[in-house]
């Protein structure tokens, strides 16, 4: 099975067009004001208009209220990626309010004990996203990686994706160790926080295609 890709934190027409041109399966938009990648629902709507239907549009949120989710959904999103401290109960509430929206729950991973939280989201989230723990204001997009060996032979309770510290040079190793079938990148295709590089986007997507 080919490895699918998500390019996250896009905020310009040029970078969105590059991600689409080189075959990204998912494009992510960050709705978190403290992030250098943050966009408004209005900006996201403008960018999403240029994305074809076969490419999924994910919104990244940190402990969002329903008002923000509604406004962001109106921009054309097909999924919510929850990157905060959302409980299983909160995710159940979001699913009840937005029953047609795909829900991903990001988990911060530093050691094997952190994987114990994964089964709590069975039946609630559609997918888990394993990302590196940051211990900072921003829950992701810091270019950090966790020990990928933690996922080797791990019995995942849900479909999942790998994130954290990926780039064109290490993606083959990451997939070989973890068996990931979906990978998510943000800072690995940037020149500085929030500034995406079109060449790096193209190189990453081309590297994945060769796997």
XYZ file of C-alpha atoms in Angstrom:
211
model
C 0.000 0.000 0.000
C 1.330 3.442 -0.873
C 2.012 5.925 1.917
C -0.415 8.827 2.050
C 0.633 12.356 2.953
C -0.631 15.380 4.831
C 1.046 18.766 4.474
C 0.030 20.863 7.461
C 0.075 24.525 8.341
C -0.296 25.989 4.856
C -1.273 29.635 4.559
C -0.549 30.814 0.998
C -1.981 30.078 -2.429
C 1.462 29.133 -3.757
C 2.178 26.489 -1.122
C -1.305 25.016 -1.374
C -0.920 24.780 -5.158
C 2.460 23.049 -4.745
C 1.071 20.512 -2.272
C -1.778 19.714 -4.641
C 0.482 19.544 -7.694
C 2.834 17.017 -6.096
C 0.106 14.776 -4.792
C -0.667 15.552 -1.139
C -3.655 13.537 0.071
C -4.489 15.906 2.929
C -3.841 19.599 3.495
C -4.018 21.036 6.998
C -4.961 24.523 8.153
C -4.157 25.682 11.682
C -6.836 27.521 13.641
C -4.793 28.391 16.740
C -3.845 32.021 17.202
C -0.594 31.297 19.077
C 0.767 29.350 16.130
C 2.875 31.081 13.453
C 0.858 29.029 10.956
C -2.550 30.244 12.118
C -5.174 31.249 9.564
C -8.645 32.684 9.969
C -11.702 30.811 8.701
C -11.990 33.455 5.997
C -8.399 32.923 4.833
C -8.871 29.160 4.907
C -11.995 29.445 2.762
C -10.059 31.378 0.138
C -7.318 28.739 0.071
C -9.671 25.763 0.118
C -11.427 27.008 -3.006
C -8.337 26.057 -5.028
C -8.115 22.509 -3.638
C -9.757 19.705 -5.645
C -12.390 17.520 -4.025
C -10.186 14.409 -3.830
C -7.783 16.175 -1.438
C -9.025 16.202 2.161
C -8.986 19.493 4.077
C -8.173 19.184 7.765
C -8.522 21.901 10.378
C -6.075 21.785 13.293
C -7.454 22.971 16.631
C -6.324 23.232 20.239
C -9.161 22.864 22.749
C -11.665 24.600 20.419
C -15.169 25.691 21.318
C -18.071 24.842 19.039
C -18.276 28.366 17.669
C -14.767 28.152 16.232
C -15.433 24.669 14.873
C -18.604 25.891 13.131
C -16.874 28.906 11.593
C -13.929 26.830 10.421
C -16.144 24.073 9.044
C -17.936 26.655 6.898
C -14.636 27.324 5.124
C -14.846 23.900 3.486
C -13.081 21.553 5.891
C -13.646 17.815 5.717
C -12.062 16.974 9.080
C -11.047 18.229 12.517
C -7.610 17.426 13.988
C -7.734 17.991 17.742
C -4.316 18.827 19.128
C -5.089 19.944 22.672
C -6.214 18.265 25.873
C -9.597 17.217 24.517
C -11.075 14.446 26.647
C -12.932 11.447 25.323
C -16.143 13.095 26.547
C -15.380 16.298 24.645
C -14.665 14.372 21.460
C -17.934 12.481 21.869
C -19.712 15.843 22.137
C -17.972 17.170 19.011
C -18.937 14.043 17.100
C -22.562 14.420 18.159
C -22.599 18.075 17.084
C -20.720 17.503 13.818
C -21.620 13.918 12.835
C -20.361 14.106 9.243
C -16.898 15.442 10.043
C -13.867 13.147 10.322
C -12.131 13.536 13.678
C -8.439 12.951 14.332
C -7.006 13.063 17.855
C -3.351 13.969 18.220
C -1.432 12.237 21.003
C 1.818 13.631 22.417
C 4.356 10.820 22.658
C 7.589 10.757 24.644
C 7.643 7.210 26.011
C 5.732 3.950 25.869
C 3.435 5.006 28.710
C 2.031 7.777 26.508
C 0.607 5.150 24.162
C -1.699 3.965 26.961
C -4.058 6.843 26.182
C -4.671 5.620 22.619
C -7.426 3.052 23.391
C -9.490 5.714 25.174
C -10.457 7.164 21.780
C -11.672 3.937 20.199
C -15.160 4.526 18.831
C -14.790 8.297 19.148
C -11.988 9.409 16.834
C -11.589 8.237 13.263
C -7.805 8.391 13.445
C -4.992 8.958 15.937
C -2.001 11.160 15.131
C 1.175 10.288 17.003
C 3.286 13.420 17.481
C 6.281 14.297 19.641
C 5.624 15.844 23.040
C 6.730 19.492 23.085
C 6.159 20.632 26.690
C 5.583 24.151 25.418
C 2.906 26.617 24.323
C 2.618 25.003 20.895
C 1.470 21.381 20.894
C 3.097 20.584 17.553
C 5.010 21.914 14.574
C 8.281 22.119 16.508
C 10.289 19.739 14.350
C 10.775 17.283 17.201
C 10.567 13.535 16.851
C 9.957 10.765 19.339
C 11.521 7.317 19.337
C 9.838 5.705 16.358
C 10.713 2.281 17.732
C 7.875 2.754 20.234
C 5.442 2.067 17.387
C 7.229 -1.008 16.101
C 4.811 -3.944 16.426
C 2.435 -1.774 18.506
C -1.178 -2.912 18.143
C -2.957 0.290 17.190
C -6.549 0.638 18.432
C -7.470 2.946 15.535
C -6.220 3.987 12.109
C -3.262 6.304 12.684
C -0.751 8.731 11.235
C 2.846 9.602 12.099
C 4.027 13.148 12.736
C 6.899 14.945 14.414
C 10.349 15.708 13.028
C 9.768 14.251 9.584
C 11.526 15.510 6.465
C 12.527 14.298 3.008
C 15.759 12.790 4.333
C 14.330 10.639 7.131
C 10.895 9.697 5.852
C 12.055 6.349 4.441
C 13.566 5.390 7.796
C 10.464 6.542 9.685
C 8.130 4.456 7.543
C 10.433 1.435 7.641
C 10.503 1.465 11.452
C 6.865 2.307 12.191
C 4.989 0.908 9.202
C 3.138 4.217 8.857
C 0.678 4.393 5.988
C -0.057 8.092 6.523
C 2.522 10.760 7.408
C 1.976 14.373 8.478
C 4.582 17.109 8.056
C 4.722 20.802 8.922
C 8.033 22.285 10.094
C 9.981 19.779 7.974
C 8.967 21.706 4.854
C 9.685 25.182 6.241
C 12.574 27.652 6.087
C 11.464 29.215 9.402
C 8.414 28.754 11.661
C 5.297 29.272 9.574
C 7.166 29.924 6.313
C 6.646 26.983 3.985
C 9.146 26.259 1.235
C 7.703 25.066 -2.059
C 10.859 23.127 -2.989
C 10.828 21.297 0.356
C 7.144 20.432 -0.084
C 7.869 19.008 -3.527
C 10.937 17.102 -2.320
C 9.072 15.548 0.591
C 6.135 14.424 -1.523
C 8.469 13.033 -4.160
C 10.441 11.157 -1.478
C 7.246 9.565 -0.153
C 6.206 8.533 -3.651
C 9.445 6.552 -3.988
C 8.747 4.428 -0.892
